[in-house]
Coordinates of C-alpha atoms and ligand atoms in Angstrom, one line a residue:
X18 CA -21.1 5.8 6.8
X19 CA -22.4 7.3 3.8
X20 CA -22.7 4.7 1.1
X21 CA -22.3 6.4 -1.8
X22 CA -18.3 7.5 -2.4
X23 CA -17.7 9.5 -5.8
X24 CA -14.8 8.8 -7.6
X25 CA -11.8 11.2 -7.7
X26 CA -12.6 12.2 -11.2
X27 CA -16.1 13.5 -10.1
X28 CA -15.2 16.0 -7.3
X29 CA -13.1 19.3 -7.8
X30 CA -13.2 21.6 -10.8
X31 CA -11.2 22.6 -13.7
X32 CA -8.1 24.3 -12.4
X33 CA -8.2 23.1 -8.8
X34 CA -4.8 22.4 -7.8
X35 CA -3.5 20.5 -4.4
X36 CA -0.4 21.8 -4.9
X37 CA 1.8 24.5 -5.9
X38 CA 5.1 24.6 -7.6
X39 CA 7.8 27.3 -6.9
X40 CA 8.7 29.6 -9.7
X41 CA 11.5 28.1 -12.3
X42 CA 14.9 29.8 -11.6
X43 CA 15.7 28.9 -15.3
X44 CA 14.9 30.2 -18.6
X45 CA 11.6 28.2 -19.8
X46 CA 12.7 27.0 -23.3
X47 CA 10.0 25.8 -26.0
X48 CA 9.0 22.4 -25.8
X49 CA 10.5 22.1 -29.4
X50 CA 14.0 22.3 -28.3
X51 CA 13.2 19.3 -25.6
X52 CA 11.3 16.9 -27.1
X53 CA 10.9 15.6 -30.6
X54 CA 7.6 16.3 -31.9
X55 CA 6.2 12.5 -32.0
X56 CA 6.7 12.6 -28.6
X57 CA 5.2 15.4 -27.4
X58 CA 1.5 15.2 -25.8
X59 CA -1.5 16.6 -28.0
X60 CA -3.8 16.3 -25.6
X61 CA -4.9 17.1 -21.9
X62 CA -3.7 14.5 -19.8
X63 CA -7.2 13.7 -18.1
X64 CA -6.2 14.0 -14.3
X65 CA -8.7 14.7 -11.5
X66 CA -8.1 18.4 -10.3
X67 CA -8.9 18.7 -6.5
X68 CA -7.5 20.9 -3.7
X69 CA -5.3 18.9 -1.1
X70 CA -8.2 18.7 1.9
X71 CA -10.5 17.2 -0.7
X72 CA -8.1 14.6 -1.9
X73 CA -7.1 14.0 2.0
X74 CA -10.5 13.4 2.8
X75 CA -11.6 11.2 -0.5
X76 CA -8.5 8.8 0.8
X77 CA -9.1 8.9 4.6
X78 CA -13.0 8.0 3.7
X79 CA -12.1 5.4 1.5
X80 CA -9.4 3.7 3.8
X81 CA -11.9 3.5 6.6
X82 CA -13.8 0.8 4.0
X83 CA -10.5 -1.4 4.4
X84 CA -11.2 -4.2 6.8
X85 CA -7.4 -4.7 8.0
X86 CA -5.9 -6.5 11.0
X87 CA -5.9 -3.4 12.6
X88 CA -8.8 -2.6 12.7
X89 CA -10.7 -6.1 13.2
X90 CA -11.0 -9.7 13.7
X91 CA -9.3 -11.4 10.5
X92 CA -9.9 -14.9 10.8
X93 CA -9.0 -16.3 7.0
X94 CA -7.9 -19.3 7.6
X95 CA -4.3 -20.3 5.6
X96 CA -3.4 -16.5 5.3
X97 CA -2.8 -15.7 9.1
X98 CA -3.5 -12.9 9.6
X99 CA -2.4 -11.9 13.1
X100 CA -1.3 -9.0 14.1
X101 CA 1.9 -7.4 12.9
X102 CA 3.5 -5.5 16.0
X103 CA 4.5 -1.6 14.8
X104 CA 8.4 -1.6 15.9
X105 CA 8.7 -3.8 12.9
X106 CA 7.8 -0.8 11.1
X107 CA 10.1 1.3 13.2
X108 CA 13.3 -1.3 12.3
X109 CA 12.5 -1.7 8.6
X110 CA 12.4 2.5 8.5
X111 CA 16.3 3.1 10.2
X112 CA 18.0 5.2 7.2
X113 CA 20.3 2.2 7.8
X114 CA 18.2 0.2 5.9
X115 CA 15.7 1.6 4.3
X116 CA 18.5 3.7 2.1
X117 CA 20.8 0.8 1.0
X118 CA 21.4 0.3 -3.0
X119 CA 21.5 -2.8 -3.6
X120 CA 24.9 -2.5 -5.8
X121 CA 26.5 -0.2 -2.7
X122 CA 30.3 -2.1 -2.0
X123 CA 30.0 -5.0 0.5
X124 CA 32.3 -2.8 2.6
X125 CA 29.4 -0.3 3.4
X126 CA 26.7 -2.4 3.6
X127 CA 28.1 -5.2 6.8
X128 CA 25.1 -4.6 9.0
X129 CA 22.4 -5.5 6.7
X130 CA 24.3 -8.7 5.5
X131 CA 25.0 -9.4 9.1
X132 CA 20.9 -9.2 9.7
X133 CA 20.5 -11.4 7.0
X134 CA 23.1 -13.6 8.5
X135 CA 21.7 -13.7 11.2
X136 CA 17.9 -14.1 10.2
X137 CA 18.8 -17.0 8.2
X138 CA 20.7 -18.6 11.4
X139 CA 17.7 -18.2 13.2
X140 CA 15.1 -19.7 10.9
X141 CA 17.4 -22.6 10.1
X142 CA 17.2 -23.0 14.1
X143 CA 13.2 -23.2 13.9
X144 CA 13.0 -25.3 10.8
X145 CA 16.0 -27.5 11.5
X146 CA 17.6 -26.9 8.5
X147 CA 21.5 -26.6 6.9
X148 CA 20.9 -23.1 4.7
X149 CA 18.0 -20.6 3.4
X150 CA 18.2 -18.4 0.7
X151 CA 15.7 -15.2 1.6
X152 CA 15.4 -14.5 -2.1
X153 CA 11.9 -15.4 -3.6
X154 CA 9.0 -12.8 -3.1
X155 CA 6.5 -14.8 -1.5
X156 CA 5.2 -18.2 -0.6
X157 CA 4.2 -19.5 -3.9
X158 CA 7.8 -18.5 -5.4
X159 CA 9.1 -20.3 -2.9
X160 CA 7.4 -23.4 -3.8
X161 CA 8.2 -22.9 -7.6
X162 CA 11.9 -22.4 -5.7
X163 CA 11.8 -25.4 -3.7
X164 CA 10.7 -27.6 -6.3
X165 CA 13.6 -26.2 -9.2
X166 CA 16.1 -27.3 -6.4
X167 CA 14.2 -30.8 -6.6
X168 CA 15.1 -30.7 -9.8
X169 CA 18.2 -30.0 -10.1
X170 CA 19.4 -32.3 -7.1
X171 CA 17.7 -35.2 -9.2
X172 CA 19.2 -34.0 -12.5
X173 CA 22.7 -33.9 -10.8
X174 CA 22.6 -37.7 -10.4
X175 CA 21.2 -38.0 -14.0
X176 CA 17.9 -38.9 -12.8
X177 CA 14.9 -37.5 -14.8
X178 CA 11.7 -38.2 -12.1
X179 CA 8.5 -36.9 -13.2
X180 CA 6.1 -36.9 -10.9
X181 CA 5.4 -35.0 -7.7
X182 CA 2.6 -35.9 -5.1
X183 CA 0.3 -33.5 -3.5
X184 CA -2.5 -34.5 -0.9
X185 CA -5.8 -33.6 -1.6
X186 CA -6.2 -31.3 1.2
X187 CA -3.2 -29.4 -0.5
X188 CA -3.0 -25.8 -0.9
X189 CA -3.7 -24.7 -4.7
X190 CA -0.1 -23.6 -5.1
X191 CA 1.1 -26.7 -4.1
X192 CA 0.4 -28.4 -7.8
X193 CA 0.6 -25.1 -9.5
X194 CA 4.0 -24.7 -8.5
X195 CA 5.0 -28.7 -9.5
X196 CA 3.3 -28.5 -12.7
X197 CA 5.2 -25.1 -13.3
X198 CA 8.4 -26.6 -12.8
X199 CA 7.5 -29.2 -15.1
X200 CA 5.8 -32.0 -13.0
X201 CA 3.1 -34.4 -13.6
X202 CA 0.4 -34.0 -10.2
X203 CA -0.6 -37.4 -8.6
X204 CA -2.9 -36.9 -5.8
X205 CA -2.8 -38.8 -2.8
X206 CA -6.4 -39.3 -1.3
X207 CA -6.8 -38.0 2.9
X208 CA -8.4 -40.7 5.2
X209 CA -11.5 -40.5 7.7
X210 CA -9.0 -38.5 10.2
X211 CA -8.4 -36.0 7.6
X212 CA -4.6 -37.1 7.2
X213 CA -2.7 -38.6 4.4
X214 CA -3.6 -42.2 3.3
X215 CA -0.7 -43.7 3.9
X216 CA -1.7 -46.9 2.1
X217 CA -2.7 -44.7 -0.5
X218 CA 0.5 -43.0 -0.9
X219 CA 2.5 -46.3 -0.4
X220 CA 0.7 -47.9 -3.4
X221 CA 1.5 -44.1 -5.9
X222 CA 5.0 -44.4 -4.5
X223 CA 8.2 -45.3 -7.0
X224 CA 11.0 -44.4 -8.3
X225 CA 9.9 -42.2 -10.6
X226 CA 8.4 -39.8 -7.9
X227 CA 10.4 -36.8 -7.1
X228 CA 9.2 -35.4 -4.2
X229 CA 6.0 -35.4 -2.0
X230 CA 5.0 -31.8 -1.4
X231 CA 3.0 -31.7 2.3
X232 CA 2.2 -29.2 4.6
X233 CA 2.1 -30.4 8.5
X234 CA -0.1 -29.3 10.2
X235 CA -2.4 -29.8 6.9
X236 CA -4.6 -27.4 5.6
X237 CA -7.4 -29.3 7.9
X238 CA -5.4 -27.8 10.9
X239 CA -4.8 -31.5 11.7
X240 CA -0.9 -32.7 12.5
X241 CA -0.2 -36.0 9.9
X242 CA 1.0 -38.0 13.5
X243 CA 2.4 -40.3 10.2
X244 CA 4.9 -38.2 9.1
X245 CA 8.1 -40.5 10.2
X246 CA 6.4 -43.3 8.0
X247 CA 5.5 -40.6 5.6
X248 CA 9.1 -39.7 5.0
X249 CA 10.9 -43.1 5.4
X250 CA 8.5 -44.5 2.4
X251 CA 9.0 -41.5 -0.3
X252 CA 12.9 -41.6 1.1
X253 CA 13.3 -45.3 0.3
X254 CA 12.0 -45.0 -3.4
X255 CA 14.5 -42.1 -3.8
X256 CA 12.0 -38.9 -3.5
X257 CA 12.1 -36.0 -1.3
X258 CA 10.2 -34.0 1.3
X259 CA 8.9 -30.6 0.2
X260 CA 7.3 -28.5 3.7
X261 CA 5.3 -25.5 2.8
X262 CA 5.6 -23.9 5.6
X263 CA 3.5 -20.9 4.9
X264 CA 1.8 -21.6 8.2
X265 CA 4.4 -22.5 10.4
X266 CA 2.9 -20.1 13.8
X267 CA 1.1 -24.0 14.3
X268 CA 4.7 -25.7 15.5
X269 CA 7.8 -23.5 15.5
X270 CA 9.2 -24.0 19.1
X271 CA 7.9 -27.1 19.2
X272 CA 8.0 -29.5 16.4
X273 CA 10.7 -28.9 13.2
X274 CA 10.5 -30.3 9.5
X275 CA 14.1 -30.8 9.3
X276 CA 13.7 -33.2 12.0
X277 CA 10.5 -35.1 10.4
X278 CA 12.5 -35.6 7.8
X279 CA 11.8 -33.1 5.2
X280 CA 14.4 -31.9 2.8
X281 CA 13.0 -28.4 1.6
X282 CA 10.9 -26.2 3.6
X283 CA 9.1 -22.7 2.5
X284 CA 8.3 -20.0 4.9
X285 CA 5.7 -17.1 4.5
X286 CA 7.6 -14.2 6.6
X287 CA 4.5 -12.6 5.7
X288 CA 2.4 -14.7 7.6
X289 CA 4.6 -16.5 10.5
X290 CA 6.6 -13.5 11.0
X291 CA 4.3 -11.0 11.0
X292 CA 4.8 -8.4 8.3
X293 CA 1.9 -7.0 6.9
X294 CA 0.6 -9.2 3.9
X295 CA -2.7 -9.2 1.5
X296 CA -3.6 -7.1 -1.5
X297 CA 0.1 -7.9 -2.8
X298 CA 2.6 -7.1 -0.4
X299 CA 5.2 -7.1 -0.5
X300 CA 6.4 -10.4 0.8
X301 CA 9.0 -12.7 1.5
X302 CA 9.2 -16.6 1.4
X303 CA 12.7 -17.8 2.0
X304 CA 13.4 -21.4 1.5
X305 CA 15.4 -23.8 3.6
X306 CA 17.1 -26.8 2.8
X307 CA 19.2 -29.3 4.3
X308 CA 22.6 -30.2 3.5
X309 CA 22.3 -32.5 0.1
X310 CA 20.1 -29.9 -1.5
X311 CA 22.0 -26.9 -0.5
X312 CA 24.8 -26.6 -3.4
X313 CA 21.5 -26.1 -5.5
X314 CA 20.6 -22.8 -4.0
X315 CA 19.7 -19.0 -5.4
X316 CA 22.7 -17.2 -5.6
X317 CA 24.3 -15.0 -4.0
X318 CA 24.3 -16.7 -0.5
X319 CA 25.5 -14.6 2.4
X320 CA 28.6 -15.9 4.4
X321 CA 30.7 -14.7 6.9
X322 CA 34.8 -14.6 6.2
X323 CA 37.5 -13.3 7.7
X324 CA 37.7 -9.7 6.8
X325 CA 33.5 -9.9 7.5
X326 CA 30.8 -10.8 5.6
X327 CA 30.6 -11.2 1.7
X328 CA 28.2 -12.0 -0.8
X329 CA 28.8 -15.7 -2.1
X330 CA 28.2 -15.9 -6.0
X331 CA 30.2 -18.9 -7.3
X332 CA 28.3 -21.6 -7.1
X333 CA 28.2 -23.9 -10.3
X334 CA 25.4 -26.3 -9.5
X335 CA 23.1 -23.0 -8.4
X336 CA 19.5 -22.8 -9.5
X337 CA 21.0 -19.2 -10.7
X338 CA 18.8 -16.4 -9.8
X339 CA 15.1 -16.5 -8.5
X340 CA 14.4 -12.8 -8.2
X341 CA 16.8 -9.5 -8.6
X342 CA 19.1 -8.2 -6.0
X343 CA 19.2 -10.0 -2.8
X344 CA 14.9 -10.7 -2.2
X345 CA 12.7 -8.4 -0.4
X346 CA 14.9 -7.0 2.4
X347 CA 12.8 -4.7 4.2
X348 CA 10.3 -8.0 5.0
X349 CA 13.6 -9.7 6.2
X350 CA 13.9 -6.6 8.5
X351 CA 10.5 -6.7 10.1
X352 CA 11.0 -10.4 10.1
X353 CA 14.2 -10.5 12.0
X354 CA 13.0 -7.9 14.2
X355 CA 10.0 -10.2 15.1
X356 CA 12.5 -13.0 15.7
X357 CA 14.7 -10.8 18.0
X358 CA 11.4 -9.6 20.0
X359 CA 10.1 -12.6 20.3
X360 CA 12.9 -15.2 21.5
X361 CA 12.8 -18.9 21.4
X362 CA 9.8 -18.7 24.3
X363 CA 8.1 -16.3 22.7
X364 CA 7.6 -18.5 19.2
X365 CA 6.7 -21.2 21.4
X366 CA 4.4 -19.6 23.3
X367 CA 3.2 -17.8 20.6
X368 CA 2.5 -21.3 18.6
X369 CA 1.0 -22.5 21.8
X370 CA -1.6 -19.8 22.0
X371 CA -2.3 -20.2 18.3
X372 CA -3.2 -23.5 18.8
X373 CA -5.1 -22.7 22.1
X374 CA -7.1 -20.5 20.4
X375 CA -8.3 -22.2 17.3
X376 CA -9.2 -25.3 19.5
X377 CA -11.5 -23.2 21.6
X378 CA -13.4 -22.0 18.7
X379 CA -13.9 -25.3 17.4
X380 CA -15.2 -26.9 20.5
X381 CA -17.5 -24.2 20.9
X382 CA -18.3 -24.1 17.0
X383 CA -19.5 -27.3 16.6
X384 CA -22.3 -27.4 18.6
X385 CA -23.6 -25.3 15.7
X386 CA -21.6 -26.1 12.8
X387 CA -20.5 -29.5 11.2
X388 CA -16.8 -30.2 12.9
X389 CA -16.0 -32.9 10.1
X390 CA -13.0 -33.4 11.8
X391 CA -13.5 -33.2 15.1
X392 CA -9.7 -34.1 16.6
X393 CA -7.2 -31.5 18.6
X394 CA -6.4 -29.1 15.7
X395 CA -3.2 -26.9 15.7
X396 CA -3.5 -23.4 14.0
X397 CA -6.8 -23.7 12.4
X398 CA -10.1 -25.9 11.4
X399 CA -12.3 -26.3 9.4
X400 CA -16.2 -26.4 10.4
X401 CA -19.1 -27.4 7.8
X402 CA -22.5 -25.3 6.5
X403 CA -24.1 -28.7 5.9
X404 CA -27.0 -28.3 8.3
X405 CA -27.4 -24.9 7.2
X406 CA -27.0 -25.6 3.8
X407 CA -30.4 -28.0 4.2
X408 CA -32.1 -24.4 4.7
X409 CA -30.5 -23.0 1.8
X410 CA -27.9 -21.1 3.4
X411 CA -24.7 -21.6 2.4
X412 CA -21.3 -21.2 3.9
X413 CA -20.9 -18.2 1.3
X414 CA -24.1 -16.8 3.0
X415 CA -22.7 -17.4 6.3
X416 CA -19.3 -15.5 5.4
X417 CA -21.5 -12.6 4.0
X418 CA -23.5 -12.3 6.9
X419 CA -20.6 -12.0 9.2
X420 CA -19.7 -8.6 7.5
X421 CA -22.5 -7.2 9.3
X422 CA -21.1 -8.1 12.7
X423 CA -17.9 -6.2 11.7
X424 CA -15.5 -9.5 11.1
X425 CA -14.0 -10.3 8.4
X426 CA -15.0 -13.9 6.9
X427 CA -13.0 -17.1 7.1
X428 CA -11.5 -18.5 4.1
X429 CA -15.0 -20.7 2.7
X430 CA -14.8 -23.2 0.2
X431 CA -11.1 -24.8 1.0
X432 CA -10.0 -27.5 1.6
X433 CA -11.7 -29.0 -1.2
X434 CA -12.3 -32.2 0.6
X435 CA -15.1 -30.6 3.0
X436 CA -18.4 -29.5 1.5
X437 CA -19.6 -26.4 2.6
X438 CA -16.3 -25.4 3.9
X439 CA -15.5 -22.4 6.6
X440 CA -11.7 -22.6 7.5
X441 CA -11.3 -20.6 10.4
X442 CA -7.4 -19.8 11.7
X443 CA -8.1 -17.1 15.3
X444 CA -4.6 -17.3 15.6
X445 CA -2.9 -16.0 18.7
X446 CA -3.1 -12.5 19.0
X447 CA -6.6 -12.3 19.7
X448 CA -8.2 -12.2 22.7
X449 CA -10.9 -14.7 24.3
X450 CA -13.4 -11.7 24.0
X451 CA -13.0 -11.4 20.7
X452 CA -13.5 -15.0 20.2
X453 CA -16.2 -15.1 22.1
X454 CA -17.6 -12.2 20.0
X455 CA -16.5 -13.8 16.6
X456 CA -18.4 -17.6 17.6
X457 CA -21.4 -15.6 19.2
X458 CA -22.1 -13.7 15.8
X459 CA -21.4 -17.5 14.1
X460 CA -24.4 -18.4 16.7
X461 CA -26.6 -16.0 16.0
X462 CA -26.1 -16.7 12.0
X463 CA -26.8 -19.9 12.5
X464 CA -29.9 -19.3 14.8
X465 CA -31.3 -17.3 12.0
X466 CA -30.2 -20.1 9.7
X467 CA -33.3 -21.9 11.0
X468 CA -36.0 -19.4 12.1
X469 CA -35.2 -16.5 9.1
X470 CA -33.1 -17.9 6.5
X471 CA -34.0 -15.4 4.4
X472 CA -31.8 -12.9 6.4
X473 CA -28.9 -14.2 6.0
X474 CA -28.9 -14.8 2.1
X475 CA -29.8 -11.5 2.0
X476 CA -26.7 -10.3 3.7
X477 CA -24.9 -8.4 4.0
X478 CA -27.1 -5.7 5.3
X479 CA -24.6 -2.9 6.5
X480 CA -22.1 -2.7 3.9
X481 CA -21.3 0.1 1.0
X482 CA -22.1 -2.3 -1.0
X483 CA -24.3 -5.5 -1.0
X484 CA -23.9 -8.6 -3.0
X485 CA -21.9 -8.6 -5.4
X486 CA -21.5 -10.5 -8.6
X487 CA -18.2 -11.6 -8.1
X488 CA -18.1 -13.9 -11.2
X489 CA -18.6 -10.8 -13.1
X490 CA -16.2 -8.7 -11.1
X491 CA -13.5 -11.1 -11.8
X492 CA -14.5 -12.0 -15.6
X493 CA -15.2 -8.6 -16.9
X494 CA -13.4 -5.9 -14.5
X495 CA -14.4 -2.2 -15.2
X496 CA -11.0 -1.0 -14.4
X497 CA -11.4 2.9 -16.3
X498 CA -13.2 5.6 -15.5
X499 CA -15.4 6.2 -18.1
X500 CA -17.3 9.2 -17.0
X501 CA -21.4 9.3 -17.3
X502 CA -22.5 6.6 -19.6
Ligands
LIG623 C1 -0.5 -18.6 1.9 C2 -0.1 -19.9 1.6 C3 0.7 -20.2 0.4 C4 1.1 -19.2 -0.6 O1 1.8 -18.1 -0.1 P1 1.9 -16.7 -0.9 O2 2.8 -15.8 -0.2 O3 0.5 -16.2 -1.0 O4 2.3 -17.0 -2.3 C5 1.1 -21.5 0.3 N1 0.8 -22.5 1.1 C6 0.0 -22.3 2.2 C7 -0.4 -23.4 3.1 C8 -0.5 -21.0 2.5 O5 -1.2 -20.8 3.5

């Protein structure tokens, strides 16, 4: 692979064309006569000007650069990124779909509301809850979601709580999304097993809490075995159970919030459900609730009547809208299809393997790395760079290096609570080779940890690019072209 790649703007010539236009069939009239002279352009516009092949092959290089699920070993943990099988693509294409308008006549349109009829049977199944609204965009606006139906449930009984808790080991969102909806954070310190304090939360408990926002498994990859207790206590001082269930490939089939006693749950269709995700979507993260919360939900609902199904849009306690039309509909579609594929064995089994595969790496991990919490995990884990870090190489080092072994890096430096941090999530469409491959390469790194450290805070080695300075990169982004300075 060559390193260098020009830009688009430094290959072709003046003229080149990738494309040709057939002759106009009409009179040409003077740009006078169609546009008003403020808005006419003065100058060039500044375009690259390349033949087709050479624009094919400037893309086709630079998408081989990509480091996709498709083309390896993803193992970020939180973001799941597992394969997404290609009939999903297939569904989500049918002309069916894919050419809707969102304002056609119900009439004309019965098949996709009965998919999303359908879907949102099905995930109320796996989640064990009442009804789910498919309309935020992603996981996050599903949080922000969840927690303006919080809201408005306690508003309803003229109760104004202010605070929301948040574990420590919480996903960022978590408090971003309370605080945006207008909540004061309290956070409620993990134990030595990596799990909620439950003293801790008993003694931040009253009745001015709203809600406790939790995900289970945590982002730890450890199951909070407490959650019964966990719900009974914020119950009993009036709060409720918020799920984020961004990662829920770790239990469907086996274990359901509704029944550990949450009241709202988000899901990441982009993650669980495998439609493609990262670099912006699009996405989908409907929310479930149960019964008490539903009159609160995102209009419009679908529902089925007697002369089929309908759009449901008169609801006056409603949140109102969360996003335009009816949420992202192809992700519903790959989603769905997913679902359908899959069966009620197949997300259990496919949870199962999940969890199979993330507790194989650790066991074999930690006789290398730091296992802070070294307990049966579900979907992922988290191991430590401590040791290494007493060599001066850190777990950013160690993510770096494993570029050169062709994998992408685990998520590093979350969950807050573990220095050092590498959280690793296999999840369960990879093969034991390939884990075998990934925790070899994590051996070898941390073989050369000791002997030549210097190796590995040198690295990558192999890559376009090297280190970079991603402060910079993020601070002061060089986003135009600006020719030769
Ligand atoms: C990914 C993730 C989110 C956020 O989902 P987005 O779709 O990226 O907004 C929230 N919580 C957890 C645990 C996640 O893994």
């Amino acid at each position: 692979m060559s390193k260098e790649q020009a830009l688009l703007f430094e290959l072709g010539a003046p003229g080149r064309r990738g494309y040709s236009l057939p002759q106009l069939d009409l009179p040409e009239k003077p740009v006078d006569e169609l546009l008003p002279e403020e808005m006419q352009r003065k100058t060039g516009l500044d375009l690259p000007e390349v033949s087709e092949g050479e624009l094919v092959r400037h893309y086709t290089a630079l998408s081989t650069r990509n480091h996709g699920v498709d083309s390896g070993f993803y193992p970020l943990g939180s973001c799941t990124m597992k394969y997404n099988p290609k009939i999903n693509e297939e569904t989500a294409r049918l002309p069916g779909f894919a050419f809707l308008h969102p304002c056609q006549p119900v009439e004309s349109v019965q098949g996709a509301l009965e998919l999303l009829h359908r879907a949102e049977l099905y995930l109320n199944e796996v989640t064990g809850m009442e009804r789910t609204t498919f309309q935020p965009a992603a996981g996050a606006h599903g949080e922000l979601t969840g927690m303006m139906l919080i809201r408005a449930y306690h508003r309803s009984r003229n109760d104004e709580r202010k605070i929301v808790l948040a574990p420590d080991s919480s996903h960022g969102t978590n408090p971003a999304s309370a605080a945006m909806t207008g909540y004061e954070i309290k956070e409620i310190p993990s134990d030595k097993r990596g799990l909620v304090d439950l003293g801790a939360l008993r003694e931040t408990l009253n009745e001015d809490v709203a809600a406790l926002m939790l995900t289970n498994p945590n982002t730890l990859g450890l199951f909070e075995e407490d959650i019964l207790e966990i719900a009974a206590a914020v119950h009993d001082v009036g709060g409720l159970l918020y799920y984020d269930g961004a990662n829920l490939n770790a239990i469907m089939g086996h274990a359901r919030p509704g029944d550990m006693g949450f009241d709202v749950v988000h899901l990441n269709l982009h993650k669980t459900f495998s439609t493609p995700h990262g670099g912006g979507g699009p996405g989908s993260g409907p929310v479930g609730v149960k019964e008490h919360l539903a009159p609160f939900l995102p209009l419009p609902l679908v529902e089925r009547g007697e002369k089929g199904f309908y759009w449901k849009d008169d609801l006056p306690l409603s949140i109102g809208r969360v996003q335009g039309f009816y949420g992202n509909f192809g992700v519903v579609v790959k989603a769905y299809t997913y679902l359908v594929m899959m069966g009620a064995a197949g997300l259990r089994r496919a949870a199962a393997d999940a969890v199979l595969n993330a507790n194989y790496l650790a066991q074999r991990l930690k006789k290398s790395y730091a296992l802070p919490y070294d307990r049966l995990c579900k979907h992922e884990f988290v191991i430590s760079a401590r040791k290494q870090k007493k060599k001066g190489v850190s777990a950013a080092d160690i993510a770096k290096a494993l570029l050169d072994y062709g994998f992408h890096p685990p998520t590093v430096y979350f969950p807050l609570i573990v220095e050092e941090a590498l959280m690793v999530e296999p999840t369960e469409t990879e093969s034991k080779e390939t884990l075998d491959r990934f925790a070899g390469a994590l051996e070898e790194i941390a073989r050369l940890a000791e002997e030549e450290p210097e190796r590995v805070t040198a690295a990558p080695h192999t890559t376009p690019v090297g280190r970079l300075d991603e402060v910079g990169a993020a601070r002061n982004p060089r986003v135009c072209f600006e020719g030769d300075e």
